[in-house]
Short mmCIF file of C-alpha atoms in Angstrom, two decimals:
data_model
loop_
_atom_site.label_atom_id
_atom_site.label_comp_id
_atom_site.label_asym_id
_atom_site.label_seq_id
_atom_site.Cartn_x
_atom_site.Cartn_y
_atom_site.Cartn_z
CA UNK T 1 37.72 -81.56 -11.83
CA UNK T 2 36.94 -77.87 -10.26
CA UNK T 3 39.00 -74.49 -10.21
CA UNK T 4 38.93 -73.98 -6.03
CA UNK T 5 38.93 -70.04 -7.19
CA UNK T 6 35.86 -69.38 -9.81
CA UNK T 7 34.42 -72.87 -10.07
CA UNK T 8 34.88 -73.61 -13.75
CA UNK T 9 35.37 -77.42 -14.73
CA UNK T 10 38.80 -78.55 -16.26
CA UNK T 11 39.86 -81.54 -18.13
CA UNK T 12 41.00 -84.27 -15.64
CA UNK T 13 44.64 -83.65 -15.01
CA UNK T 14 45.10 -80.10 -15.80
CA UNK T 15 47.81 -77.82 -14.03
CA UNK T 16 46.14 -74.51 -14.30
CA UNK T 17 42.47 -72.91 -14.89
CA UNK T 18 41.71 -72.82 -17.93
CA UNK T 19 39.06 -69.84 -17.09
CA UNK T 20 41.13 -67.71 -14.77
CA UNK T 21 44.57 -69.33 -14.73
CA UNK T 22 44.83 -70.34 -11.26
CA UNK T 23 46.81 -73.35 -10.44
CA UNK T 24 44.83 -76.08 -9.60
CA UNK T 25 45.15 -79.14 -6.35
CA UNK T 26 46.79 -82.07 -6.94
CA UNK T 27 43.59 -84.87 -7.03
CA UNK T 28 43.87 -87.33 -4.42
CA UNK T 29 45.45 -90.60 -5.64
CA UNK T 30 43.61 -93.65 -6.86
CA UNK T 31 44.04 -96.79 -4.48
CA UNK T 32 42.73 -100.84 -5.40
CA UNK T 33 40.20 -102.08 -3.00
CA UNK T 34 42.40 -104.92 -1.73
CA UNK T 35 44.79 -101.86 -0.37
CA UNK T 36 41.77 -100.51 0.64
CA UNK T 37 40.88 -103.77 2.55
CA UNK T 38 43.97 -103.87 3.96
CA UNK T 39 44.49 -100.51 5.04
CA UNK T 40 40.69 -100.91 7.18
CA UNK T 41 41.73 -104.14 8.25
CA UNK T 42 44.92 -102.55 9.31
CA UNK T 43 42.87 -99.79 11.95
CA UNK T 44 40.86 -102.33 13.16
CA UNK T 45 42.42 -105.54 14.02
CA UNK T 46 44.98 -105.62 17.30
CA UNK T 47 48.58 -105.17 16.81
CA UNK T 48 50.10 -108.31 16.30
CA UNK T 49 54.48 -108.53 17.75
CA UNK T 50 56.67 -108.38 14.48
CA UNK T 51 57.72 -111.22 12.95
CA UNK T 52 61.08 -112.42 11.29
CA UNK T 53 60.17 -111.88 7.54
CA UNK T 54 60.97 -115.26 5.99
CA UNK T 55 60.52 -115.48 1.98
CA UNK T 56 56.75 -117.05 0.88
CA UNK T 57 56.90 -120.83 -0.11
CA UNK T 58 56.64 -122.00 -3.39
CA UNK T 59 53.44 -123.59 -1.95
CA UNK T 60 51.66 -120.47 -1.26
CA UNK T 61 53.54 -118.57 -4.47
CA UNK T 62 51.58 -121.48 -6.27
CA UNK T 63 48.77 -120.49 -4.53
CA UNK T 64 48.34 -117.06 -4.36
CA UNK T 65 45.90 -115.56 -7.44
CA UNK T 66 45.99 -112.42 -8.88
CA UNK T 67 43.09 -110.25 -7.63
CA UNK T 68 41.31 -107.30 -10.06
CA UNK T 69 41.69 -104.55 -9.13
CA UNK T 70 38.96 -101.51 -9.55
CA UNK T 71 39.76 -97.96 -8.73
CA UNK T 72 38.32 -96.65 -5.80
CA UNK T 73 38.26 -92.68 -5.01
CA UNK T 74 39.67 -92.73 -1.57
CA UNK T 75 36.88 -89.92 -0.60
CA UNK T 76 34.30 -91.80 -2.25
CA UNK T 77 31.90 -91.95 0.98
CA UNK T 78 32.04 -88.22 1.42
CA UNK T 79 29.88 -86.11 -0.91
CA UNK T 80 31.57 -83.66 -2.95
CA UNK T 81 29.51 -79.79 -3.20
CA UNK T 82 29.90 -78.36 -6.16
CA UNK T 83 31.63 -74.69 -6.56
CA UNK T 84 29.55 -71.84 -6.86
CA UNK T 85 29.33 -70.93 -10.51
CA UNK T 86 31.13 -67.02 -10.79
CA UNK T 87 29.15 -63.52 -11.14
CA UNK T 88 28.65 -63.01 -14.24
CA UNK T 89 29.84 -58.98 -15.46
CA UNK T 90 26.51 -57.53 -16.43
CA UNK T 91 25.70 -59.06 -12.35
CA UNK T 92 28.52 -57.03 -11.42
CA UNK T 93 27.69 -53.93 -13.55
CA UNK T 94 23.94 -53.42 -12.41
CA UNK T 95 25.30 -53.80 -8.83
CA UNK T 96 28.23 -50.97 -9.38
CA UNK T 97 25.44 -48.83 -11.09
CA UNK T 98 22.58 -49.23 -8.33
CA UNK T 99 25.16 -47.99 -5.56
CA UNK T 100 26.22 -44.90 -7.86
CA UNK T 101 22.20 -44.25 -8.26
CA UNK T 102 21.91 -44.29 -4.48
CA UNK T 103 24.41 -42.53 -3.85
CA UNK T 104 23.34 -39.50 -6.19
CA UNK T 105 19.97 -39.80 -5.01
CA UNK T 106 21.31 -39.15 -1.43
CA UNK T 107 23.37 -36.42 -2.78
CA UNK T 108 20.26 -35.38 -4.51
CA UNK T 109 18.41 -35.27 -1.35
CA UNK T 110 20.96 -33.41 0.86
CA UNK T 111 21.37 -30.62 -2.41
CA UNK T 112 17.39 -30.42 -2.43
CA UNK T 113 17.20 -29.55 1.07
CA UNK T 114 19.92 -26.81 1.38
CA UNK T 115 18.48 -25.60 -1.70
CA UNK T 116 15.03 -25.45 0.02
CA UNK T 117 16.03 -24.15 3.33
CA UNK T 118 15.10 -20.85 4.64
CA UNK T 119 18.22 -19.42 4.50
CA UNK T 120 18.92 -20.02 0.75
CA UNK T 121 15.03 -18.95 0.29
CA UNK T 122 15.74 -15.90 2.07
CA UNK T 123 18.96 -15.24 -0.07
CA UNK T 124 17.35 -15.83 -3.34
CA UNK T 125 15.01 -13.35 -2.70
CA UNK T 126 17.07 -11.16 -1.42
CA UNK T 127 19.65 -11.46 -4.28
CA UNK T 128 16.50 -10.74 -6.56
CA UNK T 129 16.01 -7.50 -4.73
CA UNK T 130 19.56 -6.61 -4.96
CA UNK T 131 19.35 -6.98 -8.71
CA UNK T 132 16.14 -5.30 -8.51
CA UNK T 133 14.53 -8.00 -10.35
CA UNK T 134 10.93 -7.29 -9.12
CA UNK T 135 9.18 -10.01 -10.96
CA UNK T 136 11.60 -12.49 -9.05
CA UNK T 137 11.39 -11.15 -6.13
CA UNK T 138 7.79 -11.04 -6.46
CA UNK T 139 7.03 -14.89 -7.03
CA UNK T 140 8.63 -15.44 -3.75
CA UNK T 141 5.62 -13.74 -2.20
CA UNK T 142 2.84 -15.88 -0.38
CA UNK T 143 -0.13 -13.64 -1.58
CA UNK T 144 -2.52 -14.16 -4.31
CA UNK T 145 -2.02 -11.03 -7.42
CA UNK T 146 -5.05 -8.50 -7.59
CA UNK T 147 -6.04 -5.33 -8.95
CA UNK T 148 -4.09 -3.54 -6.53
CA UNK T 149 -1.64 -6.32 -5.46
CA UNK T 150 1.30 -6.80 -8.71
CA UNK T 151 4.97 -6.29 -9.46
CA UNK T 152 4.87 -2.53 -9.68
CA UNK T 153 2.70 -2.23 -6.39
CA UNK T 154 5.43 -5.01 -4.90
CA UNK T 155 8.01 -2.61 -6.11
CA UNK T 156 6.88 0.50 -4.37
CA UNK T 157 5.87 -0.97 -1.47
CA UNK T 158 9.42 -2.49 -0.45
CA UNK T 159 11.53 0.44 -2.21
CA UNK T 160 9.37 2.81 0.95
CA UNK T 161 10.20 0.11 3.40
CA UNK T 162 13.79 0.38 1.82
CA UNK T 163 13.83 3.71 2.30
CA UNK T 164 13.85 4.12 -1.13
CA UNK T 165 17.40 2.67 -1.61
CA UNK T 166 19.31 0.44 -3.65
CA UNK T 167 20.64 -2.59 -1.55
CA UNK T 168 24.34 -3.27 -2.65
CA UNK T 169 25.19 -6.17 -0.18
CA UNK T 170 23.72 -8.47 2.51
CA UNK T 171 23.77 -11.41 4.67
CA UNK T 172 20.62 -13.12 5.95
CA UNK T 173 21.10 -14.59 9.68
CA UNK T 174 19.52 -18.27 10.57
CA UNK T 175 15.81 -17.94 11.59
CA UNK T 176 15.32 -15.85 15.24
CA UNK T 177 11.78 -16.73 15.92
CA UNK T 178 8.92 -19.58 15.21
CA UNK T 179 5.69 -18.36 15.39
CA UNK T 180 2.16 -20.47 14.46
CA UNK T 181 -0.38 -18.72 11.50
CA UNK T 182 -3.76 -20.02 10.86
CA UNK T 183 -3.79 -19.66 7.19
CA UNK T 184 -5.33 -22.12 5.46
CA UNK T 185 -2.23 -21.90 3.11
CA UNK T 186 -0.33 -23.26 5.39
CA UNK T 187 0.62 -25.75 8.18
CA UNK T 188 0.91 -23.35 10.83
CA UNK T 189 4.99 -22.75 11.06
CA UNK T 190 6.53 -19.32 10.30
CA UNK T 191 10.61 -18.57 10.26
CA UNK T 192 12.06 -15.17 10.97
CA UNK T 193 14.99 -14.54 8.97
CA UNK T 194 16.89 -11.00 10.15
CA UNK T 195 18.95 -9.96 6.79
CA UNK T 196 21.59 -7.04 7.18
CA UNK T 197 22.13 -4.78 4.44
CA UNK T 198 24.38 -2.07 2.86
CA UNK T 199 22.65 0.01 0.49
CA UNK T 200 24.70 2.63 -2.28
CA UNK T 201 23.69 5.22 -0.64
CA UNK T 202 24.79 4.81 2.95
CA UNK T 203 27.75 2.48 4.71
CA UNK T 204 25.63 2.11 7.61
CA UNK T 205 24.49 -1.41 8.25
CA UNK T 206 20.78 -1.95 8.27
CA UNK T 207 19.01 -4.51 9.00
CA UNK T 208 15.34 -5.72 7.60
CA UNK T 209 13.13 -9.39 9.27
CA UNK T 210 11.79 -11.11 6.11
CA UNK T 211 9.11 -13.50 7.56
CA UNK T 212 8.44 -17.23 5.94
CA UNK T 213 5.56 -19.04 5.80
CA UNK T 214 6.10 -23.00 5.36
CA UNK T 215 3.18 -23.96 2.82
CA UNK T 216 1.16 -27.29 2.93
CA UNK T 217 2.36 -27.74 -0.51
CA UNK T 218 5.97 -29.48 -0.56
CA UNK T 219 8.47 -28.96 -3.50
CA UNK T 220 8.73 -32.64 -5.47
CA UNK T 221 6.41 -33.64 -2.71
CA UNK T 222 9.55 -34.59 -0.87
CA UNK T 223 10.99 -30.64 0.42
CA UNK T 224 9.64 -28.20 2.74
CA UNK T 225 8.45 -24.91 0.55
CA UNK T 226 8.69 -21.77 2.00
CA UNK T 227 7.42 -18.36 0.77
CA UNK T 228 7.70 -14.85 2.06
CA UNK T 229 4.74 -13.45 4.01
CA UNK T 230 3.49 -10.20 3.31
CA UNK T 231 2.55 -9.20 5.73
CA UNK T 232 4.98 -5.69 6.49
CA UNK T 233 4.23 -4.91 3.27
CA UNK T 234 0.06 -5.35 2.90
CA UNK T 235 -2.80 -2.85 3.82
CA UNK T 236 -6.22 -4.09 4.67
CA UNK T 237 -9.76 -1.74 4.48
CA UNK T 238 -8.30 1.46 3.20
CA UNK T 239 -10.92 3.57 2.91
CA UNK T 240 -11.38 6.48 0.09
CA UNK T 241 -13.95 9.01 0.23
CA UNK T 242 -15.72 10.72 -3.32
CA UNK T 243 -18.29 12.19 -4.26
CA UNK T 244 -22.08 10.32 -5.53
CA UNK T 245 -21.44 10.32 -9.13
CA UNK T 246 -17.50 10.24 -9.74
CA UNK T 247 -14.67 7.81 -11.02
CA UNK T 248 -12.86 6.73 -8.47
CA UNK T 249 -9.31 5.46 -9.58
CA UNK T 250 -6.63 4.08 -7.99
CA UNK T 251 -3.11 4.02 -9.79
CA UNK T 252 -5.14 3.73 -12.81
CA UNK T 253 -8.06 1.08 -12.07
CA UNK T 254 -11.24 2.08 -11.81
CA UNK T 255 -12.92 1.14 -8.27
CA UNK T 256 -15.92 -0.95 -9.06
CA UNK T 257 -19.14 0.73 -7.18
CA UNK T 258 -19.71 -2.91 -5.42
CA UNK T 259 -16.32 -1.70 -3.12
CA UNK T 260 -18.80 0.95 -1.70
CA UNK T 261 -19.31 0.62 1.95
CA UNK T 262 -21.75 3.41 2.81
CA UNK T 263 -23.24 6.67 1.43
CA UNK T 264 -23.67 9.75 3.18
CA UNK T 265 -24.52 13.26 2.70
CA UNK T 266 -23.97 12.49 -1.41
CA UNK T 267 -20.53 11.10 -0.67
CA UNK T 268 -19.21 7.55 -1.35
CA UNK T 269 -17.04 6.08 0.73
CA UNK T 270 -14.94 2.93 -1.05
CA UNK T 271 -13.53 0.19 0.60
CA UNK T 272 -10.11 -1.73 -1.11
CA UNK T 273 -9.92 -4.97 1.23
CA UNK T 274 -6.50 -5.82 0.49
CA UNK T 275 -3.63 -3.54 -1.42
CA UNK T 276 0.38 -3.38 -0.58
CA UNK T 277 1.95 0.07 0.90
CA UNK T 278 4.45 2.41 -0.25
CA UNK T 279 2.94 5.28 -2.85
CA UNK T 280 -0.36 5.05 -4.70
CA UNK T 281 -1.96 7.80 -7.03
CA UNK T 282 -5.67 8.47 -6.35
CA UNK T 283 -7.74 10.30 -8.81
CA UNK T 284 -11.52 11.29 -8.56
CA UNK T 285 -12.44 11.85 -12.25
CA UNK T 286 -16.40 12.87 -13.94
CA UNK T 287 -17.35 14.42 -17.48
CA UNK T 288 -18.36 17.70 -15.45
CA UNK T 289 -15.29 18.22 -12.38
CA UNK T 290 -11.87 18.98 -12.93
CA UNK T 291 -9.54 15.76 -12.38
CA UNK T 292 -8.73 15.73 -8.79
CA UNK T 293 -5.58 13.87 -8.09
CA UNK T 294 -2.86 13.11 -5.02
CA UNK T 295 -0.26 10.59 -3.35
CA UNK T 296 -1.34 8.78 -0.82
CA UNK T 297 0.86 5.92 1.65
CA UNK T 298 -2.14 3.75 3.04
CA UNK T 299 -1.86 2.08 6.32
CA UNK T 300 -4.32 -0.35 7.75
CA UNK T 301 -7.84 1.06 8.32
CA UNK T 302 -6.39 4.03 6.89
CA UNK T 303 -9.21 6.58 5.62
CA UNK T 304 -8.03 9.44 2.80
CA UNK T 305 -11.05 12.12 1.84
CA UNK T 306 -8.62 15.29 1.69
CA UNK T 307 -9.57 15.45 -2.24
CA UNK T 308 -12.88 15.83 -1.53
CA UNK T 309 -12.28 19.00 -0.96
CA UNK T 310 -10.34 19.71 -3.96
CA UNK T 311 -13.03 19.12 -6.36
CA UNK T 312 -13.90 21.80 -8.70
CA UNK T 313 -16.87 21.56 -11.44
CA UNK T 314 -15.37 22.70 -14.98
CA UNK T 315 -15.70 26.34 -16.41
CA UNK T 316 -17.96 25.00 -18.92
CA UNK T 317 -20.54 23.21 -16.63
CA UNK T 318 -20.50 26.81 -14.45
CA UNK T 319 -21.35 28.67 -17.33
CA UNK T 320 -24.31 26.35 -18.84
CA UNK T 321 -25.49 26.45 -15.74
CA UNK T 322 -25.52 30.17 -15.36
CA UNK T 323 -26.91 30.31 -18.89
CA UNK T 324 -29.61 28.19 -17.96
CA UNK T 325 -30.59 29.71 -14.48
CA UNK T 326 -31.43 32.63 -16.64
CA UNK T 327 -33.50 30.10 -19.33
CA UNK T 328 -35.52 28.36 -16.37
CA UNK T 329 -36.17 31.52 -14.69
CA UNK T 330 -37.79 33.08 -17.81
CA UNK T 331 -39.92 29.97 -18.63
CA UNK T 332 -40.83 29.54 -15.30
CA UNK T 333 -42.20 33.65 -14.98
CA UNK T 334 -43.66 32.97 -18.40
CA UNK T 335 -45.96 30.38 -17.81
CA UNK T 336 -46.97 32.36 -14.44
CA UNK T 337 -47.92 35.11 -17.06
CA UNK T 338 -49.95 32.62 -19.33
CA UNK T 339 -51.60 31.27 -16.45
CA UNK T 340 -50.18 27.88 -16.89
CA UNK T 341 -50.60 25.06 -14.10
CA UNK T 342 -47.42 23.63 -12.44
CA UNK T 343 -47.54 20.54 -14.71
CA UNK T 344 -46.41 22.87 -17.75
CA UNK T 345 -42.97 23.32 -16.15
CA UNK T 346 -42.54 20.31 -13.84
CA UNK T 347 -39.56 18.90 -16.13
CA UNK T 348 -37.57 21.57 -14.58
CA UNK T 349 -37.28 21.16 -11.41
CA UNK T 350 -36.29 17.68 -9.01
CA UNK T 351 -38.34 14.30 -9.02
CA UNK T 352 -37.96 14.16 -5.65
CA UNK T 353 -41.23 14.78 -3.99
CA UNK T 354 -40.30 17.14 -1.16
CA UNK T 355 -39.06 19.42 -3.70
CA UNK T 356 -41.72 19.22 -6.03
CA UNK T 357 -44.26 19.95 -3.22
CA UNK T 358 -41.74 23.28 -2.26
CA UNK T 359 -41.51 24.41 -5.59
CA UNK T 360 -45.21 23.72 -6.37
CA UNK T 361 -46.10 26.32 -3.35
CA UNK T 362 -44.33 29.01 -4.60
CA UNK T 363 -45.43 28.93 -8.24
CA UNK T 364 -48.71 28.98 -7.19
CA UNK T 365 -48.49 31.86 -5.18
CA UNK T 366 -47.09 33.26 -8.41
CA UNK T 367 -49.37 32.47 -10.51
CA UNK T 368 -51.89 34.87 -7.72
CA UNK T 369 -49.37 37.57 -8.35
CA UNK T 370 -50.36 37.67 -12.42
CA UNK T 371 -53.63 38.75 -11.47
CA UNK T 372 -55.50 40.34 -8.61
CA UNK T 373 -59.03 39.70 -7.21
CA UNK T 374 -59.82 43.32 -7.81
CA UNK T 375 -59.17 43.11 -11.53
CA UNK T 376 -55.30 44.34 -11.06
CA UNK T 377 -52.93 42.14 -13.00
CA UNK T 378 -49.56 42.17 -15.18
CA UNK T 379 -50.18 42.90 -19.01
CA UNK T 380 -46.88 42.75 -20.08
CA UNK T 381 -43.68 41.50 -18.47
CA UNK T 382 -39.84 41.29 -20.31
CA UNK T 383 -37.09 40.05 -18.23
CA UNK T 384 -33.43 41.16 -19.19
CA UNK T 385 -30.14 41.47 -18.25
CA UNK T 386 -29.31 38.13 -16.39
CA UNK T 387 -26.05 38.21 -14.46
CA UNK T 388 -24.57 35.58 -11.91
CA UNK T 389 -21.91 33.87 -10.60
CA UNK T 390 -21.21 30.31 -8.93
CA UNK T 391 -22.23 30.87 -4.91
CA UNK T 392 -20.31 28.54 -3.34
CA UNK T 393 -20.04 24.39 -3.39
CA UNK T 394 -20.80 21.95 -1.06
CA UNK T 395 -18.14 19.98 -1.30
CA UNK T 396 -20.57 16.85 0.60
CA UNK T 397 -22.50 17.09 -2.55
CA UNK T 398 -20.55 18.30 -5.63
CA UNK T 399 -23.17 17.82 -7.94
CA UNK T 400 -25.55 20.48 -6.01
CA UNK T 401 -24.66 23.53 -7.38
CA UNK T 402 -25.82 27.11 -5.94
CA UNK T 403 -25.73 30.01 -7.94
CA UNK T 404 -26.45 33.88 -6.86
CA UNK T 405 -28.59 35.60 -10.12
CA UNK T 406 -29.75 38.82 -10.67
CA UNK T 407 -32.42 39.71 -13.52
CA UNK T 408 -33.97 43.20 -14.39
CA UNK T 409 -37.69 42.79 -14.72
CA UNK T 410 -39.78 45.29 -16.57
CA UNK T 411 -43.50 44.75 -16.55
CA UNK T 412 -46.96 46.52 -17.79
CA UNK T 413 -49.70 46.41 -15.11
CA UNK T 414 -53.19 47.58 -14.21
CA UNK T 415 -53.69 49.31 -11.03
CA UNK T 416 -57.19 50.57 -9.35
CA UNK T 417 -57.43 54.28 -8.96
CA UNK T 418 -58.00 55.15 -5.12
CA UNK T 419 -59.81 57.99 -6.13
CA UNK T 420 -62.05 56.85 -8.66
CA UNK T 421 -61.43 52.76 -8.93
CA UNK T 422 -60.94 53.56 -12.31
CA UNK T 423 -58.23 50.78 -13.54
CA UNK T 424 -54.94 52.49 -14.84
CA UNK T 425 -52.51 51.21 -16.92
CA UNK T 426 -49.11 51.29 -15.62
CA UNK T 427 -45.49 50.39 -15.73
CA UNK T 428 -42.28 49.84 -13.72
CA UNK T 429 -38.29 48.06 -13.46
CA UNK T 430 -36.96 46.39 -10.67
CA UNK T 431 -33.67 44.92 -10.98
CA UNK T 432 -34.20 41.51 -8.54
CA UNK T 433 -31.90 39.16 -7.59
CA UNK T 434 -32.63 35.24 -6.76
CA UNK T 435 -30.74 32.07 -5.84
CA UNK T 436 -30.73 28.39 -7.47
CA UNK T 437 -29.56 25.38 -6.78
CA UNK T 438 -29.16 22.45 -9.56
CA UNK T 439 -28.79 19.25 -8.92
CA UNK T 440 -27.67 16.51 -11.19
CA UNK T 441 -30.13 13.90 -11.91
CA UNK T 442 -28.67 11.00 -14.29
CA UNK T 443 -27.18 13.52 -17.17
CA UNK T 444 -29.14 16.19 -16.63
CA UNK T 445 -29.38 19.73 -14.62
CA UNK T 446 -32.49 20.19 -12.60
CA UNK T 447 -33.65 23.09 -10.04
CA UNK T 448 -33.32 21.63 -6.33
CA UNK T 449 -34.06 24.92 -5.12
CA UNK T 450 -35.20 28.52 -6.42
CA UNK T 451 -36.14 31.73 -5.28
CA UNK T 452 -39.16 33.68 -7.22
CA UNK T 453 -39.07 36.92 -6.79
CA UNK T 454 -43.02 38.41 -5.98
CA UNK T 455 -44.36 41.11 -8.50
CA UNK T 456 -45.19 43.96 -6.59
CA UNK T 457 -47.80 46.39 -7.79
CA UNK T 458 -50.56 48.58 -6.59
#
């Protein structure tokens, strides 16, 4: 027999399971199949009027046998379906423990995506600001670090759109504007979050619009990841102007030459595609200037040249130079006097041919003034007392340097007698002045331009 309550078979007879104690029904009792008989003949034959009930004859006592008797199970026709066997605990465990895991994975879910959501983006960088952790605040940025584009250049640049002051509490609003963005970075969604701040130095409630930019990329591939946009905060093709020939530097890094747009009149002009706002130091830098240096804020297509104008060549490059506009001027008058061809002295002056064709003029018309047709000529000639200063600059061209001379020149000569045409020798000083301009050529100082004074005698 069955418990009715888990199923567990008991010995025939028993009051109460022995599994889970409950009581157990009563089994239906056993009945021969001559009661049996009877009882079907009983529903199916027609009721017959009672009878007087007279005792049985000894005649039919005699005859009347004893029949066997077999127990029958009076639901023996009906088939019996057996209990369900019970759930066994480790059943009932692994169900109790995949509800929990649902349950924290939906709680999971629900944490991941407040966690995720613009606002708490928003606040997290915002509470980075606050505790003016820049490299925190910085990984929240959507923009790729550069050169120019860092944690130091991320802290200028929002400290000048902060005014320069320390936030000390705020509250970010829920987003005020979707707008779409073609970045490849991203699906095309932007969220406008309007944070109002308190900063130590002022009561007065500000307010800031830190943009979001919903990446392709998702967080656990299951949440939306957002990161702040730049975009109030970037510059694109700031231009710098300086001269052929410098450093240019900005906050420290050196420009690379290929960020050179254009060239003109011996000035460079450098392009930086992408760098953030807020205060940068520029610095124009060469072994033979003075270190030009100044603050700029750059704004898009923003152009600075103002230190162009501020560059000075060193003492010590003015006074070599001086030194040797007296030295080039002598050898140059020299090999006039020894009658030496333009080749002897070509090393001094430009490669460039215009110049070299100028210069080879003048010499040449020197060279005539060493010696006359008529038999005149200079016999002896000492140059002395050299003297100049630095004329001016071109600041277009730093590197061609004018400088105002003057020499005393004392030379021998012989001169025709009018009278006689007797040749005479003779002397004379002049105290001349000329003009030269060096240009720098790789490392070196050569003559772009010079002045030679004509010999005059009679």
């Amino acid at each position: 027999m069955y418990c009715e309550e888990c199923g567990t078979k008991n010995v025939e007879g028993a009051k109460f399971c022995e599994a889970c104690g409950a009581k157990m029904a009563i089994p239906a009792p056993k009945i021969t199949v001559t009661e049996q008989k009877r009882a079907e003949q009983k529903t199916t034959e027609p009721e017959k009027s009672e009878l007087p009930k007279t005792e049985p004859t000894k005649a039919e006592s005699v005859r009347t046998e004893p029949v066997r008797t077999e127990p029958v199970n009076a639901v023996a026709n009906t088939k019996q379906v057996p209990a369900k066997p019970p759930m066994k605990a480790w059943q009932k465990a692994a169900i109790l423990c995949a509800v929990g895991i649902i349950i924290l994975i939906f709680a999971a879910f629900k944490m991941g995506q407040s966690y995720y959501s613009p606002e708490k983006v928003t606040k997290r960088y915002m509470s980075s600001v606050q505790k003016e952790n820049w490299k925190e605040a910085f990984s929240y940025l959507d923009i790729k670090k550069s050169k120019f584009i860092n944690v130091n250049s991320f802290k200028e640049a929002l400290s000048s759109e902060l005014g320069y002051e320390k936030v000390k509490n705020f509250k970010v609003l829920q987003g005020i504007e979707k707008a779409g963005r073609t970045d490849k970075d991203s699906i095309g969604l932007t969220r406008n979050m309007k944070v109002y701040y308190i900063s130590d130095n002022s009561s007065e409630q500000q307010d800031i619009t830190v943009k979001l930019v919903k990446l392709k990329k998702k967080e656990f591939l299951v949440f939306n990841k957002w990161k702040v946009s730049p975009e109030t905060l970037q510059v694109s093709d700031y231009s710098i102007a300086a001269p052929s020939g410098t450093e240019l530097l900005v906050d420290g890094q050196k420009i690379s030459a290929k960020n050179i747009e254009s060239t003109e009149d011996g000035i460079d002009y450098y392009t930086i595609k992408s760098m953030l706002k807020g205060k940068h130091k520029v610095k124009i830098t060469s072994p033979y200037i003075e270190d030009a240096e100044e603050e700029v804020y750059p704004e898009d297509g923003g152009y600075e040249d103002s230190l162009v104008n501020e560059i000075t060549i060193k003492p010590d490059i003015v006074k070599g130079l001086i030194k040797q506009a007296e030295e080039d001027y002598t050898a140059i008058y020299k090999a006039a006097f020894e009658k030496k061809d333009f080749d002897s002295i070509k090393a001094l002056f430009s490669s460039d041919k215009e110049v070299q064709s100028r210069i080879r003029q003048n010499y040449e018309s020197l060279l005539g003034d060493m010696e006359h047709e008529d038999g005149t000529s200079i016999t002896k000639l000492t140059l002395h007392d050299f003297s100049g200063e630095q004329e001016y600059v071109l600041y277009s061209s730093i590197f061609l340097q004018t400088f105002s001379m003057k020499v005393t020149c004392d030379y021998d000569y012989t001169s025709k007698n009018w009278w006689t045409g007797e040749l005479e020798d003779q002397s004379d000083s002049n105290e001349d002045s000329y003009e030269v301009t060096y240009q720098l050529e790789g490392d070196k100082w050569v003559i772009a331009s010079i002045y030679l004074n004509s010999i005059y005698y009679y």
